[in-house]
mmCIF file of C-alpha atoms in Angstrom:
data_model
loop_
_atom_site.group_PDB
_atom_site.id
_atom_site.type_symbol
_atom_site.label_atom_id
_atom_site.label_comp_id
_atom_site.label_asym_id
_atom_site.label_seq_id
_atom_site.Cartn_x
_atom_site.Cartn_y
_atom_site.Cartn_z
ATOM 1 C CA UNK A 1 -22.317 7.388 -5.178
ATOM 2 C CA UNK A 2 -23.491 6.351 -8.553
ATOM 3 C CA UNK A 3 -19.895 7.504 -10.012
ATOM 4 C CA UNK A 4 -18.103 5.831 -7.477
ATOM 5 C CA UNK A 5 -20.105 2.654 -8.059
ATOM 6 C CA UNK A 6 -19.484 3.054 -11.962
ATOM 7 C CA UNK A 7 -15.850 3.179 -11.290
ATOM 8 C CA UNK A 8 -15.856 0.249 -9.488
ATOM 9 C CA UNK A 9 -17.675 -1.524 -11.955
ATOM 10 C CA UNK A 10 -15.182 -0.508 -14.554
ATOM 11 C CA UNK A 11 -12.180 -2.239 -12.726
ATOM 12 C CA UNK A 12 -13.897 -5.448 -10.792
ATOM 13 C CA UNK A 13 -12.493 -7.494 -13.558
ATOM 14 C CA UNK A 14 -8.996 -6.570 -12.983
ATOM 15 C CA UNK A 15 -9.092 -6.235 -9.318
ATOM 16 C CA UNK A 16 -10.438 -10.025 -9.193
ATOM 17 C CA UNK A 17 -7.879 -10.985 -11.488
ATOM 18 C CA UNK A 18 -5.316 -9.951 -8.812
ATOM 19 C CA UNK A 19 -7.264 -11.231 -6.279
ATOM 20 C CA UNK A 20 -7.160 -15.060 -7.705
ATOM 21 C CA UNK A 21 -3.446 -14.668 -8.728
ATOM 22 C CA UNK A 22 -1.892 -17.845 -8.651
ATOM 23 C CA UNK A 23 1.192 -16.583 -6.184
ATOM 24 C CA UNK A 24 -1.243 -17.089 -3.248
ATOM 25 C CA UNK A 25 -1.549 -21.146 -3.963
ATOM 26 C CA UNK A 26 2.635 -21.204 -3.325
ATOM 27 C CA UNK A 27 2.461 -18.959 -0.507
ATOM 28 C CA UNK A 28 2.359 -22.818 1.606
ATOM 29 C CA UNK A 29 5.352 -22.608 3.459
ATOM 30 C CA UNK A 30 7.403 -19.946 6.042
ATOM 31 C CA UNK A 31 9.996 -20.121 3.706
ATOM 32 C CA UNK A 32 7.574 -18.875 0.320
ATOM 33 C CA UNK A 33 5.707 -15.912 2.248
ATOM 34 C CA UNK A 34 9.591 -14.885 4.047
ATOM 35 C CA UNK A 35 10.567 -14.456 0.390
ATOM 36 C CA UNK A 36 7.342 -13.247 -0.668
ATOM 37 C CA UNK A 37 7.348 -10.425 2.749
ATOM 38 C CA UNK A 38 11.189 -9.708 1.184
ATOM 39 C CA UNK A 39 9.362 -7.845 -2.232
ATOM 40 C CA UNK A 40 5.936 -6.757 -0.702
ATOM 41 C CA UNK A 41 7.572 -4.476 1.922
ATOM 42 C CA UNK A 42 8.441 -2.028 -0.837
ATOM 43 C CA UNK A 43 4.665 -1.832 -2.023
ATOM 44 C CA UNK A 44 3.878 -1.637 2.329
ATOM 45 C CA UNK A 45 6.919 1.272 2.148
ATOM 46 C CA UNK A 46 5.317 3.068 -1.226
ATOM 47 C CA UNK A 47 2.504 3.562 0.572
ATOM 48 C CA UNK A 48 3.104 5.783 2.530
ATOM 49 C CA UNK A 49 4.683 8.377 0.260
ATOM 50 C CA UNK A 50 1.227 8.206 -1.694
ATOM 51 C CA UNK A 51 -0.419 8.967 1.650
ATOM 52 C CA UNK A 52 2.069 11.731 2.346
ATOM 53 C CA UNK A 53 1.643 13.586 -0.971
ATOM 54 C CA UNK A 54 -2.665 13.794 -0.244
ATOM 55 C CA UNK A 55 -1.944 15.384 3.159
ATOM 56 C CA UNK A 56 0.843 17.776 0.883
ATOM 57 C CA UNK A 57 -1.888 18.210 -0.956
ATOM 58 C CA UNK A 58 -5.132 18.415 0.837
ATOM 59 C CA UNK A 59 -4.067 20.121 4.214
ATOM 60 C CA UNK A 60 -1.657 22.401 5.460
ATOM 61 C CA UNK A 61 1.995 21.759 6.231
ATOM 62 C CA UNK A 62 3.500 24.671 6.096
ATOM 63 C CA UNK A 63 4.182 27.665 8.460
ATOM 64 C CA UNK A 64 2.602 29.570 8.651
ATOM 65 C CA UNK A 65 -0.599 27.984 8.540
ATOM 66 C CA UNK A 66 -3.832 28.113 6.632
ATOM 67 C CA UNK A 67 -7.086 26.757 6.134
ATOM 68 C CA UNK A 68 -7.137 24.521 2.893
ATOM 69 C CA UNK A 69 -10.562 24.589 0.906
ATOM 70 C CA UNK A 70 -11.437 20.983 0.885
ATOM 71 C CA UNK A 71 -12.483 20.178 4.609
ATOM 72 C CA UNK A 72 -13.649 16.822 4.040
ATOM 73 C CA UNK A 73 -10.842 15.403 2.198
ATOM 74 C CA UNK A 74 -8.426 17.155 4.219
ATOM 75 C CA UNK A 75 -9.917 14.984 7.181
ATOM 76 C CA UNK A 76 -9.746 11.726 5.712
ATOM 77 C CA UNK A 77 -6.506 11.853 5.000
ATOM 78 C CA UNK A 78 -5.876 13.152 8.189
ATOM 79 C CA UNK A 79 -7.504 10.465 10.118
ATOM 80 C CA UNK A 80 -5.810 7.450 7.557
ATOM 81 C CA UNK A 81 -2.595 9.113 8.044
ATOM 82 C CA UNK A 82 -3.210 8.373 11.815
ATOM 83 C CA UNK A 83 -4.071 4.928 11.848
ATOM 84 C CA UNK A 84 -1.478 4.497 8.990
ATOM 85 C CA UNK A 85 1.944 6.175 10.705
ATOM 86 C CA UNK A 86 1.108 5.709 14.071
ATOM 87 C CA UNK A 87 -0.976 2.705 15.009
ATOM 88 C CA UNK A 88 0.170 0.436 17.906
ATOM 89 C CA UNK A 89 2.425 -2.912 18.306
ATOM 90 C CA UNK A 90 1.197 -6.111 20.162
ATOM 91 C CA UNK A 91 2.436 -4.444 23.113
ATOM 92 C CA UNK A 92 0.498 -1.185 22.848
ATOM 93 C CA UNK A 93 4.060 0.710 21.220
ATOM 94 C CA UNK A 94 3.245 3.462 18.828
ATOM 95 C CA UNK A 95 4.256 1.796 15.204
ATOM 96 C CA UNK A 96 3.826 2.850 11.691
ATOM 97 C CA UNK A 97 2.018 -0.246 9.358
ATOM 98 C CA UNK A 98 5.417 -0.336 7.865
ATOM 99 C CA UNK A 99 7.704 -0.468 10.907
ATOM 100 C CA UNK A 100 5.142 -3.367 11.879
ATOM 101 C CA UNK A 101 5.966 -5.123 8.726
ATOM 102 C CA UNK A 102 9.625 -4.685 8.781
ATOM 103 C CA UNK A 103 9.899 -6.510 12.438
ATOM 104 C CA UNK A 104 7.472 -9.193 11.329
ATOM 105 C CA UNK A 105 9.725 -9.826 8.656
ATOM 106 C CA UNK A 106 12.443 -10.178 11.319
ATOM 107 C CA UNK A 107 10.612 -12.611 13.375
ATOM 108 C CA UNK A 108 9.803 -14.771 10.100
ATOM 109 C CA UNK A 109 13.088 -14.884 9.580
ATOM 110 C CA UNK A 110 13.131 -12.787 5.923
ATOM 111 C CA UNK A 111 16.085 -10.391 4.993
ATOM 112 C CA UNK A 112 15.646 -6.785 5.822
ATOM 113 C CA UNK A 113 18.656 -5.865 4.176
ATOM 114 C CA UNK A 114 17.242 -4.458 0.937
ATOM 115 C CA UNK A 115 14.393 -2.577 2.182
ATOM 116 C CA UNK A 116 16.924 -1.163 5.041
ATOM 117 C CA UNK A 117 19.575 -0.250 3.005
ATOM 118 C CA UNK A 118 16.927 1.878 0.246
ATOM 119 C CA UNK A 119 15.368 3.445 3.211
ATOM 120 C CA UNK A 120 18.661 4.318 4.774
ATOM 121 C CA UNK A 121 19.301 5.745 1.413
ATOM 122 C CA UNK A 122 16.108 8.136 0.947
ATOM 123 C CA UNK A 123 16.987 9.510 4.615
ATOM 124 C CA UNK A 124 20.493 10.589 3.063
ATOM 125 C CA UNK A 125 19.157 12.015 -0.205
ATOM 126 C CA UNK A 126 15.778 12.684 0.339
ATOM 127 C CA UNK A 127 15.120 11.398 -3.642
ATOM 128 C CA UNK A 128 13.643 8.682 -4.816
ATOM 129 C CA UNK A 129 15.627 8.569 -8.186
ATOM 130 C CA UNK A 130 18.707 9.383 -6.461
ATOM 131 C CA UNK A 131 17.995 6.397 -4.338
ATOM 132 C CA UNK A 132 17.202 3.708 -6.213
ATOM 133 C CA UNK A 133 19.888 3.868 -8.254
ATOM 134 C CA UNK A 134 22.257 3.058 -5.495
ATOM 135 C CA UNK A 135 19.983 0.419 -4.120
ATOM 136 C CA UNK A 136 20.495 -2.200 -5.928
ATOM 137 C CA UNK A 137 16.806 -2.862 -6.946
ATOM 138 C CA UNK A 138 15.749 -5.597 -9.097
ATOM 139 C CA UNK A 139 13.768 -4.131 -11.682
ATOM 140 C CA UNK A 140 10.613 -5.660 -10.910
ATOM 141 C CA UNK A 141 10.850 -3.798 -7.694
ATOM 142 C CA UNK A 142 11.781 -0.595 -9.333
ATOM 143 C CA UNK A 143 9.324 -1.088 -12.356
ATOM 144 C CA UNK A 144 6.869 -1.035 -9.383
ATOM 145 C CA UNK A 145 8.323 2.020 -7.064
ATOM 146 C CA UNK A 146 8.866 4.131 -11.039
ATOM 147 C CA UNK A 147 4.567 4.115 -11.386
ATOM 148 C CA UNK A 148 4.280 5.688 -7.773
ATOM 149 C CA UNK A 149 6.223 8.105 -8.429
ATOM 150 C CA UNK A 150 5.630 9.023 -11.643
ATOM 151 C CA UNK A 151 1.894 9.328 -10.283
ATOM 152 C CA UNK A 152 2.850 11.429 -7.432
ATOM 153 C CA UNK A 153 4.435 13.762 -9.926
ATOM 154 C CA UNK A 154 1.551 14.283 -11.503
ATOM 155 C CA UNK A 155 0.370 16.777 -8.330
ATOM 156 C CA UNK A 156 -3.741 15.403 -8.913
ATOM 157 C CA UNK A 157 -4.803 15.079 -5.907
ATOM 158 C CA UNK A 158 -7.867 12.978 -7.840
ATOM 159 C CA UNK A 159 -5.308 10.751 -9.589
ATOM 160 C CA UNK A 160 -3.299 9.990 -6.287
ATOM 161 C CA UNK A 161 -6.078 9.290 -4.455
ATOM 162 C CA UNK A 162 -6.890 6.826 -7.242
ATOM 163 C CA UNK A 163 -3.551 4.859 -7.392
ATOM 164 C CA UNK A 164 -3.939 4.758 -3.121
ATOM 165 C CA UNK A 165 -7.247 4.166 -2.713
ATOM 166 C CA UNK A 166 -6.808 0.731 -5.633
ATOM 167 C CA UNK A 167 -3.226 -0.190 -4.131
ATOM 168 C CA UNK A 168 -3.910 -1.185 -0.605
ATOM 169 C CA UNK A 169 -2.976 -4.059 1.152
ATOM 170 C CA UNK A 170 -7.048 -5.324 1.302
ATOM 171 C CA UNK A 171 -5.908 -6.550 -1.979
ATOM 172 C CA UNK A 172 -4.467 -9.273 0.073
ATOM 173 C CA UNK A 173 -7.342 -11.892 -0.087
ATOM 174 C CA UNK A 174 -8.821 -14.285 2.971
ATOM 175 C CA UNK A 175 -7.137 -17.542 1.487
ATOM 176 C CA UNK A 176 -3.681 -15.832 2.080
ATOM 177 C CA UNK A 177 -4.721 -14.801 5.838
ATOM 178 C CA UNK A 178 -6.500 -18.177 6.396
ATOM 179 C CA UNK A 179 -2.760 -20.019 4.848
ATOM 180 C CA UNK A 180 -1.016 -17.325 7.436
ATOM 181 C CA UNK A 181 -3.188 -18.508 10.024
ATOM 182 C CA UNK A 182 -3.322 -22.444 9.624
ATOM 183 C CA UNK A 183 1.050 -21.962 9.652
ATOM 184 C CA UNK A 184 1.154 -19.814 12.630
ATOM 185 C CA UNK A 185 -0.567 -22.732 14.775
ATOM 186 C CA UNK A 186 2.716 -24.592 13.935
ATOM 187 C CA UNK A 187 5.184 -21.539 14.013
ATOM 188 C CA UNK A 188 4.016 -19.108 16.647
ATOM 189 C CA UNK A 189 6.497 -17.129 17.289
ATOM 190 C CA UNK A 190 7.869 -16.667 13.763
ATOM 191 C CA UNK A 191 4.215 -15.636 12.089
ATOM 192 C CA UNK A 192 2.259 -14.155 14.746
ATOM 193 C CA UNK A 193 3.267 -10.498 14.212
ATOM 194 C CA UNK A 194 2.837 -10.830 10.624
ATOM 195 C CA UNK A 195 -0.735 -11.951 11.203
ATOM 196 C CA UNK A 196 -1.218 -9.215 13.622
ATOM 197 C CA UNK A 197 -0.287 -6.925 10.935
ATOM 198 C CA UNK A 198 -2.344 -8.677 8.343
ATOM 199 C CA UNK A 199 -5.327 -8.741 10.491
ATOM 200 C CA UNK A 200 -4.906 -4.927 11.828
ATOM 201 C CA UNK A 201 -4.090 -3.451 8.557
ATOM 202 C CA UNK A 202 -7.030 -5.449 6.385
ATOM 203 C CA UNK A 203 -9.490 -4.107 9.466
ATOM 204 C CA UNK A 204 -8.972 -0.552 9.431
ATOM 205 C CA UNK A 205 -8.578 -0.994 5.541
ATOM 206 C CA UNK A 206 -12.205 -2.704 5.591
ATOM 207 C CA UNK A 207 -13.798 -0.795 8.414
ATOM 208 C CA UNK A 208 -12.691 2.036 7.984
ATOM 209 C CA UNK A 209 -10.373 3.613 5.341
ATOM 210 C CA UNK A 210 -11.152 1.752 2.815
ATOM 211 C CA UNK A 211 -14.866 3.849 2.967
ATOM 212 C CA UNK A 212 -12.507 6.754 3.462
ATOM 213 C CA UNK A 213 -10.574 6.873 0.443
ATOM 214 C CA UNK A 214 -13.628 6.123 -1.722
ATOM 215 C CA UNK A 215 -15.295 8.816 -0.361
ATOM 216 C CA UNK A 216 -12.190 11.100 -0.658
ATOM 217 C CA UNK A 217 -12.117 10.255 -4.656
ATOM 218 C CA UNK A 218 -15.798 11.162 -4.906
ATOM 219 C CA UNK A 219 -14.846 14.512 -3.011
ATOM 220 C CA UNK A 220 -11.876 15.367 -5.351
ATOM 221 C CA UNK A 221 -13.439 14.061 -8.494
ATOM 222 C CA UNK A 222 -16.615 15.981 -7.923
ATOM 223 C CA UNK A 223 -19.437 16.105 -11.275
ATOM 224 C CA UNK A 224 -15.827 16.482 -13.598
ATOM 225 C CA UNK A 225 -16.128 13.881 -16.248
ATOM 226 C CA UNK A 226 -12.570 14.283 -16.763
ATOM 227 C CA UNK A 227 -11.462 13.405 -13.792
ATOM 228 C CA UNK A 228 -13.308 10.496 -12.810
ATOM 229 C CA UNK A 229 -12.223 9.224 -16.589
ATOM 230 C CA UNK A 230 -8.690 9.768 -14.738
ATOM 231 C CA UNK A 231 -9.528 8.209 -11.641
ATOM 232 C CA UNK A 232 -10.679 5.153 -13.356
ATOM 233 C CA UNK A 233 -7.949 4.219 -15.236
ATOM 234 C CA UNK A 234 -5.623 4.916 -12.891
ATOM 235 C CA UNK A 235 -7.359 3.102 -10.546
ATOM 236 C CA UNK A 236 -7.397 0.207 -13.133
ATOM 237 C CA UNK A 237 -3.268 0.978 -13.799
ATOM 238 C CA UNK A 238 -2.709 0.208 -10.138
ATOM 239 C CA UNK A 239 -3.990 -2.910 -9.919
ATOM 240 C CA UNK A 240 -2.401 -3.780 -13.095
ATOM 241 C CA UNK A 241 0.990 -2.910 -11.754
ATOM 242 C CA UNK A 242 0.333 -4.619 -8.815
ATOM 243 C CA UNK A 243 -0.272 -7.697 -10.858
ATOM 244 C CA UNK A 244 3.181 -7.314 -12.627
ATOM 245 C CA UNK A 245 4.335 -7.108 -9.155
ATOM 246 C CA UNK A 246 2.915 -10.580 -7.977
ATOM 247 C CA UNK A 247 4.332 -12.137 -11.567
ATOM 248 C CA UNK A 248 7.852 -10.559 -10.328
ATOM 249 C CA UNK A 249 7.385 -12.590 -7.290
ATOM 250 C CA UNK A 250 6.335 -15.713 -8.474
ATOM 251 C CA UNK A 251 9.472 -15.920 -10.677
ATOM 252 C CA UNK A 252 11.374 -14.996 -7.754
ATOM 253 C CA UNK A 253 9.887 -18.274 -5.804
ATOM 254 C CA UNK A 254 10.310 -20.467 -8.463
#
């Protein structure tokens, strides 16, 4: 774990930048985190297609089948893929993280409209540059979505692993839950599924995937310098984009 540890070590100074960003101290109010949950649910949605590129990758989806070499990546991904697609509701429904987030938004009272309308567009063309063209995107959204993608092009399986492992939603530190949880004692019914979500995502991220994927990067980076030189500063370009992300939405709320 010593290479793990070292990469760590290389990007704690960024990732606690981003964890004392100063977008957290306006997130006060239903009205700041409904305009805050309006931007976020495209990092909650770009998730997913980082996710879905490692089990491309690392396992077998095509027909007919095969066994792929690397069994113990193949079965973390598996198993985060699980928890991350098809988790449960409050009321015990099967529910993707993202289809969680996208009816907490509801109940908060944010607008779905953009996230719906992009989505509704990569069903149609099944392209992400054909897509967000016809979106209408700010920028600072599609600055954001561009870095995914161009990492998923890159087909590393180290690198990917890198950018999802360093862009997950533990980023989201206890002084935002703790704010989430002081305003849902006055506004139940409005923030209670978005502090489900908080508190479901942040626990398997904690307990368990978040061990997961670091364990999966020491798999696919292995004793190759050059890839762990990769790993680590793309691990360090994630949280850097997911700063620029928080700026974009801090101008957005004031």
């Amino acid at each position: 774990m010593n290479k793990i540890n070292n990469l760590l070590s290389e990007i704690s100074e960024t990732r606690e930048h981003l964890l004392k960003h100063k977008l957290y101290n306006k997130l006060n109010s239903v009205e700041a985190i409904s305009k805050f949950m309006e931007i976020h649910v495209f990092a909650v949605w770009d998730f997913m297609s980082l996710a879905k590129s490692l089990q491309n990758n690392l396992t077998c989806t095509e027909i007919p089948w095969y066994p792929t070499e690397d069994k113990v990546s193949r079965r973390l991904i598996n198993e985060i893929i699980l928890g991350e697609e098809s988790d449960v509701d409050q009321k015990n429904n099967p529910a993707s993280h993202f289809e969680l987030y996208v009816e907490s938004m509801k109940k908060i009272g944010s607008s779905t409209k953009l996230i719906e309308k992009f989505v509704n567009k990569i069903k149609e063309t099944k392209d992400y540059n054909l897509s967000k063209g016809g979106s209408d995107l700010p920028q600072g959204i599609i600055n954001f979505l561009d870095f995914t993608f161009d990492t998923i092009s890159t087909n590393k399986s180290h690198v990917i692993a890198s950018v999802f492992t360093f862009g997950r939603e533990d980023l989201i530190p206890d002084m935002f839950i703790n704010i989430v949880k002081t305003l849902n004692e006055k506004n139940e019914t409005q923030i209670s599924d978005l502090l489900y979500y908080l508190e479901r995502h942040i626990e398997l991220d904690g307990d368990e995937h978040g061990p997961m994927a670091l364990k999966m990067i020491s798999e696919l980076c292995g004793d190759d310098a050059t890839k762990w030189e990769e790993a680590t500063l793309m691990s360090k370009r994630a949280l850097e984009m997911r700063i620029k992300l928080w700026d974009y939405i801090e101008s957005s709320l004031n």
